Coordinates of C-alpha atoms in Angstrom, one line a residue:
M1 CA -24.1 31.2 82.0
I2 CA -21.9 32.8 84.0
A3 CA -18.2 31.9 82.7
F4 CA -19.8 32.7 79.2
L5 CA -20.9 36.0 81.1
V6 CA -17.4 37.0 82.5
S7 CA -16.2 35.3 79.3
C8 CA -17.7 38.5 77.5
G9 CA -16.8 41.0 79.8
M10 CA -13.0 40.2 80.1
H11 CA -13.0 41.1 76.2
L12 CA -14.7 43.8 76.2
L13 CA -12.2 45.1 78.4
I14 CA -9.4 43.9 77.0
Y15 CA -10.4 45.1 73.3
Y16 CA -11.7 48.3 75.2
T17 CA -8.4 49.2 76.4
Y18 CA -5.6 48.4 74.4
F19 CA -7.3 47.8 71.0
R20 CA -10.7 50.2 70.3
Y21 CA -7.7 52.5 68.5
S22 CA -6.8 50.0 66.9
Q23 CA -7.3 48.9 63.5
R24 CA -10.1 46.4 62.2
Y25 CA -7.7 42.9 62.6
A26 CA -6.9 44.1 66.4
Y27 CA -11.3 42.8 66.6
Y28 CA -11.0 40.0 64.5
F29 CA -8.1 38.9 67.0
V30 CA -10.7 39.4 70.3
W31 CA -13.1 37.9 69.3
G32 CA -11.4 35.5 67.8
L33 CA -10.3 34.8 71.7
F34 CA -12.9 35.1 72.8
L35 CA -14.7 32.0 70.6
C36 CA -11.4 29.8 71.6
N37 CA -12.1 30.4 75.3
I38 CA -15.7 29.5 74.7
L39 CA -15.0 26.6 72.4
F40 CA -11.9 25.2 75.0
T41 CA -15.0 23.6 77.4
L42 CA -15.7 21.0 73.9
H43 CA -12.8 19.6 75.2
H44 CA -14.8 17.6 78.4
Y45 CA -16.9 16.1 75.5
F46 CA -14.8 15.3 71.8
N47 CA -11.4 14.0 71.3
L48 CA -10.1 16.9 70.4
P49 CA -6.7 17.2 68.0
Y50 CA -3.6 18.2 70.1
L51 CA -3.2 21.6 68.2
L52 CA -6.4 22.0 68.0
E53 CA -6.1 21.4 72.0
L54 CA -2.9 23.5 72.5
L55 CA -4.7 26.3 70.6
F56 CA -7.5 26.5 73.0
S57 CA -5.8 26.3 75.8
T58 CA -3.4 28.7 75.1
C59 CA -5.9 31.1 74.2
L60 CA -7.6 30.9 77.8
G61 CA -4.0 32.1 79.4
V62 CA -3.3 35.0 77.2
S63 CA -7.1 35.9 77.3
F64 CA -6.1 36.2 81.2
L65 CA -3.2 37.7 81.3
L66 CA -4.3 40.3 78.4
F67 CA -7.4 40.5 80.6
S68 CA -5.0 41.1 84.1
G69 CA -2.9 43.9 82.4
A70 CA -5.8 45.6 82.0
I71 CA -6.9 45.9 85.2
F72 CA -3.2 46.1 86.0
Y73 CA -3.3 49.2 83.5
Y74 CA -6.4 50.5 85.4
I75 CA -4.7 50.9 88.5
F76 CA -1.7 52.7 87.8
L77 CA -4.0 54.9 86.0
S78 CA -5.8 55.3 89.2
P79 CA -3.7 57.5 91.5
L80 CA -3.4 60.3 87.7
L81 CA -6.7 60.7 88.7
I82 CA -5.9 62.0 92.5
F83 CA -2.7 63.7 92.0
A84 CA -1.7 64.5 88.2
T85 CA -3.5 67.7 86.2
K86 CA -5.9 66.5 83.9
E87 CA -2.8 68.0 80.9
Q88 CA -0.2 65.2 82.6
Y89 CA -2.9 62.0 82.6
H90 CA -3.5 62.6 79.9
L91 CA 0.3 62.8 78.4
L92 CA 0.9 59.9 80.3
M93 CA -1.9 57.6 79.8
P94 CA -0.5 56.3 77.0
S95 CA 3.0 55.3 78.0
I96 CA 1.4 53.9 80.9
R97 CA -1.8 51.4 79.1
Y98 CA 1.5 50.7 76.5
F99 CA 3.7 49.9 79.4
S100 CA 0.9 48.0 80.9
F101 CA 0.8 46.7 77.4
I102 CA 3.7 44.9 76.6
L103 CA 3.9 43.3 80.5
A104 CA 1.1 41.3 79.6
I105 CA 3.5 40.1 76.5
C106 CA 5.9 39.3 78.3
A107 CA 3.6 37.4 81.2
I108 CA 2.4 35.8 78.0
F109 CA 5.4 34.6 76.5
Y110 CA 7.7 33.7 80.1
G111 CA 4.4 31.2 80.9
L112 CA 4.4 29.9 78.3
Y113 CA 8.6 29.0 78.3
A114 CA 7.7 27.6 81.5
G115 CA 4.5 25.6 81.2
L116 CA 5.3 23.7 78.1
Y117 CA 8.9 23.7 78.6
K118 CA 10.7 24.0 82.6
K119 CA 10.5 20.1 84.0
P120 CA 9.0 20.1 87.5
I121 CA 11.2 20.1 89.6
I122 CA 11.6 18.5 93.3
K123 CA 10.1 20.1 96.6
N124 CA 12.1 18.7 99.5
I125 CA 10.2 18.7 103.0
D126 CA 10.8 17.5 106.4
V127 CA 7.9 16.7 108.9
P128 CA 7.3 16.1 112.4
I129 CA 5.2 13.0 113.0
S130 CA 3.9 12.8 116.5
G131 CA 2.9 9.2 117.8
L132 CA 6.2 8.0 114.6
Q133 CA 7.8 5.3 115.6
K134 CA 10.4 5.5 112.6
E135 CA 10.9 7.9 109.7
M136 CA 9.6 7.6 106.9
K137 CA 9.6 8.2 103.1
I138 CA 6.9 9.7 100.6
I139 CA 6.4 11.1 97.2
Q140 CA 3.9 13.2 96.6
I141 CA 2.3 13.7 93.0
S142 CA -0.9 16.4 92.5
D143 CA -2.5 17.6 89.9
L144 CA -1.2 16.1 87.0
H145 CA -4.0 16.1 84.6
I146 CA -3.2 13.8 81.7
N147 CA -5.1 14.4 78.8
T148 CA -4.4 14.8 74.7
L149 CA -0.9 18.6 76.2
T150 CA 0.4 15.8 77.9
R151 CA 3.4 14.2 76.8
I152 CA 4.3 10.4 76.5
Q153 CA 8.4 10.8 76.6
N154 CA 7.9 14.0 79.9
L155 CA 6.0 11.8 82.3
Q156 CA 8.3 9.2 81.2
K157 CA 11.2 11.3 82.3
M158 CA 9.0 11.9 85.5
I159 CA 8.7 8.5 86.6
Q160 CA 11.3 8.0 86.3
K161 CA 12.9 10.4 87.5
V162 CA 10.8 9.8 90.8
N163 CA 11.2 6.1 90.5
E164 CA 15.5 7.2 91.4
L165 CA 13.8 8.9 95.3
K166 CA 13.3 5.4 95.4
P167 CA 9.7 6.9 98.0
D168 CA 9.1 4.6 100.6
A169 CA 5.4 5.2 99.5
I170 CA 3.7 7.2 96.3
M171 CA 0.8 9.3 96.8
L172 CA -1.5 10.4 93.5
T173 CA -3.3 13.4 94.6
G174 CA -5.7 14.4 92.3
D175 CA -7.2 15.1 89.3
I176 CA -4.1 12.8 87.9
V177 CA -6.0 11.7 84.8
D178 CA -8.0 15.2 82.8
S179 CA -10.1 13.4 80.0
N180 CA -11.6 10.4 79.4
S181 CA -9.6 7.0 80.3
H182 CA -10.1 5.6 76.4
R183 CA -8.8 8.6 74.9
I184 CA -5.7 8.6 77.2
E185 CA -5.1 5.2 78.3
E186 CA -1.6 4.5 76.8
K187 CA -0.7 7.7 78.9
I188 CA -2.3 5.5 82.4
M189 CA -0.5 3.1 81.4
L190 CA 2.9 4.2 82.2
L191 CA 1.9 5.2 85.8
K192 CA 1.8 1.1 85.9
N193 CA 6.5 1.6 86.0
L194 CA 5.6 4.2 89.4
K195 CA 7.6 2.0 92.4
A196 CA 7.1 2.2 95.9
K197 CA 8.3 -0.5 99.1
F198 CA 4.7 0.5 100.9
G199 CA 2.6 1.3 98.0
I200 CA 1.1 4.1 95.8
Y201 CA -1.7 5.6 97.0
Y202 CA -4.6 7.1 95.0
I203 CA -7.8 9.5 95.5
L204 CA -10.7 12.1 93.1
G205 CA -10.0 15.1 91.9
N206 CA -13.1 16.8 90.8
H207 CA -11.1 16.6 87.5
E208 CA -11.9 13.0 87.9
Y209 CA -15.6 13.1 87.9
Y210 CA -16.0 15.0 84.9
H211 CA -15.2 11.5 82.3
N212 CA -15.7 8.7 83.0
T213 CA -14.7 8.5 86.4
E214 CA -15.4 5.0 87.0
E215 CA -13.7 3.5 84.5
I216 CA -10.8 6.0 85.5
L217 CA -11.2 4.4 88.9
D218 CA -11.3 0.6 87.1
L219 CA -8.3 1.3 85.0
I220 CA -5.9 2.6 87.7
K221 CA -6.8 -0.1 90.3
E222 CA -5.8 -2.4 87.6
L223 CA -2.4 -1.2 87.8
G224 CA -2.0 -2.1 91.0
I225 CA -2.6 1.6 92.9
V226 CA -4.6 1.5 95.9
V227 CA -6.8 3.8 95.0
L228 CA -8.5 4.9 97.9
N229 CA -12.1 5.9 98.6
N230 CA -13.6 7.1 102.1
T231 CA -11.7 4.8 103.3
S232 CA -8.0 3.8 105.4
T233 CA -4.6 1.4 104.4
T234 CA -2.2 1.4 108.0
I235 CA 0.9 1.0 106.3
N236 CA 3.2 -2.8 108.4
I237 CA 6.8 -2.6 108.5
D238 CA 7.3 -6.6 110.3
S239 CA 3.8 -7.1 111.5
T240 CA 4.1 -3.3 112.9
P241 CA 1.4 -0.4 112.4
L242 CA 3.9 2.3 111.8
I243 CA 1.2 5.1 110.4
N244 CA -2.4 5.1 108.0
I245 CA -2.8 6.1 105.0
I246 CA -6.4 7.8 105.2
G247 CA -7.9 8.9 102.0
I248 CA -11.8 10.4 100.1
T249 CA -13.1 11.6 96.9
D250 CA -13.3 15.0 96.7
L251 CA -15.3 18.0 97.4
S252 CA -17.3 18.0 94.5
G253 CA -18.3 14.9 94.8
E254 CA -20.9 16.9 96.9
K255 CA -22.4 18.9 93.6
M256 CA -21.9 15.9 91.3
G257 CA -24.5 13.8 93.3
F258 CA -21.9 10.0 93.3
L259 CA -18.4 9.4 95.2
K260 CA -19.3 12.3 98.2
P261 CA -17.0 12.8 100.5
N262 CA -17.0 10.9 104.1
I263 CA -14.7 11.9 106.0
K264 CA -15.8 9.9 109.7
Q265 CA -16.0 6.5 107.3
A266 CA -12.5 7.4 106.3
I267 CA -10.8 8.1 109.6
L268 CA -13.3 5.1 112.0
K269 CA -11.2 2.3 109.1
G270 CA -8.1 3.5 110.6
N271 CA -6.3 2.2 113.4
P272 CA -5.7 4.8 116.5
K273 CA -2.6 3.9 118.4
V274 CA -1.2 5.7 114.7
P275 CA -1.0 8.3 112.8
S276 CA -2.5 9.4 110.6
I277 CA -2.9 11.3 107.1
L278 CA -4.6 12.1 104.7
L279 CA -5.8 12.3 101.3
S280 CA -7.7 15.3 100.2
H281 CA -7.5 17.3 97.0
Q282 CA -9.3 20.1 97.7
P283 CA -7.4 22.4 101.1
K284 CA -10.7 23.5 102.3
V285 CA -11.1 20.4 103.3
L286 CA -9.7 21.8 106.3
K287 CA -13.2 23.2 107.3
F288 CA -15.0 19.6 108.0
I289 CA -11.5 18.4 109.9
G290 CA -13.3 19.2 113.0
N291 CA -11.8 17.9 116.6
K292 CA -10.2 15.5 114.4
K293 CA -6.4 14.2 115.2
I294 CA -4.4 14.2 111.0
E295 CA -1.0 14.6 112.3
L296 CA -0.1 15.5 108.2
I297 CA -3.2 16.2 105.7
L298 CA -1.5 16.6 101.9
S299 CA -3.7 18.4 99.9
G300 CA -3.0 20.3 95.9
H301 CA -5.7 21.6 93.6
T302 CA -4.4 25.2 93.6
H303 CA -1.7 24.9 91.3
G304 CA 0.1 27.1 93.9
G305 CA -2.2 30.4 91.2
Q306 CA -0.7 29.0 88.7
I307 CA -0.7 31.7 86.8
F308 CA -0.2 35.3 88.8
P309 CA -3.1 36.8 89.7
F310 CA -4.6 33.4 89.5
N311 CA -3.9 33.2 93.0
F312 CA -5.6 35.7 94.4
L313 CA -8.4 33.9 92.9
V314 CA -7.5 31.2 95.0
A315 CA -7.2 31.8 98.3
L316 CA -10.8 32.9 98.0
D317 CA -12.0 30.2 97.5
Q318 CA -9.5 28.2 99.9
P319 CA -7.0 28.2 102.8
Y320 CA -3.8 27.8 101.9
V321 CA -2.5 27.7 98.6
K322 CA 0.7 25.7 99.0
G323 CA 3.7 25.1 100.8
L324 CA 4.1 23.8 104.7
H325 CA 1.4 25.6 107.7
L326 CA 1.2 23.6 110.6
Y327 CA -3.5 24.5 111.3
K328 CA -3.3 22.7 114.9
P329 CA -0.9 22.2 117.3
N330 CA 1.0 19.0 115.6
Q331 CA -0.9 18.8 112.6
Y332 CA 0.5 20.0 109.7
I333 CA -1.3 20.3 105.4
Y334 CA 0.4 20.5 102.6
V335 CA -0.7 21.4 98.9
S336 CA 1.5 20.8 96.1
Q337 CA 1.4 23.7 93.2
G338 CA 1.0 20.4 91.0
S339 CA 3.4 18.7 88.6
G340 CA 1.2 19.6 85.9
T341 CA -1.2 22.9 84.1
W342 CA -4.7 22.0 84.0
G343 CA -6.5 24.7 80.5
P344 CA -3.0 26.8 79.6
P345 CA -0.3 25.1 79.5
M346 CA 1.7 28.7 81.3
R347 CA 2.8 29.2 84.6
L348 CA 3.4 32.0 86.0
G349 CA 4.6 32.9 90.0
S350 CA 4.1 29.9 90.3
T351 CA 6.8 25.9 89.4
S352 CA 5.3 22.0 88.2
E353 CA 6.6 20.8 91.8
I354 CA 7.2 16.7 92.5
T355 CA 7.3 16.8 96.6
Y356 CA 9.6 14.6 98.5
I357 CA 8.8 14.7 101.9
T358 CA 10.3 13.0 104.2
L359 CA 8.8 12.2 107.8
K360 CA 10.4 12.5 110.9
P361 CA 9.1 11.2 114.0
Q362 CA 9.2 13.9 116.7
E363 CA 11.0 14.6 119.6

């Protein structure tokens, strides 16, 4: 109900700001946008055809950017209320409205280009790990959101790119699947082609909870991928333990009432004599870490904001939006911008990424 009311408010503002003096077709355009926004929610329950899914999700992004343009219009307009005369205000107001509208349209087209056609970049980072005995190279893939819109050839190219990097391990940090597994099984099965010397590790994101979660987990396990639901495993080299990989279920499990996260249980199953990597879909897991020693946390969820200025809203909910951060001495968190997109197939002010992380023994 809250989302419905917010959507109503957004579209009323769009209409009032840009279209109230236009022809009647503009009314139908805004009404159509609103309707498509509402119908977008159906993709959780039905296997929508590709074109309908693309239409509904794109309209979600169009609405957000037109709404953002309207907000910027009123921000640009506000100094005139203070410093300009009444005549100057009414003279400049149409130009500012036109400018904000053109800005929003440009953002829509660039966002679609970046979301649909720009491939994930390889983001290289080095992280010093206290207690690590040997350098290790890992890949983080997050927020793929495999669904109806996911193109098989794009997924195949991404997997090929990952394999060419020859990682020691691959971490899949949630929201990898975003549809009922029966509808997209062919696409999920492609993940079995990922190759890593010491294995591939998977945790749940919040979006897996919206679908047939248990069946998704069963299918992932069938691919030979290690699912870490509040547990951990230790990577060994020549029978010598090197590093713990700890995984928890998503924080949304508390709200959903099943597969609730249990950090304490997951950590206790690790080897206390070696450093640890924690896989947690949401960066705000930091609130629950306390004094537990975790050398590196790998998260996603935020998409780096995905579409500017949504990053400002993300920052209200999560401690970090993207990138590598030192949150305690010798303890780091890395927040991936994600390898795919959610909702609108758009990117603005963010970049899809495959994260190539070199873990280095701390000197």
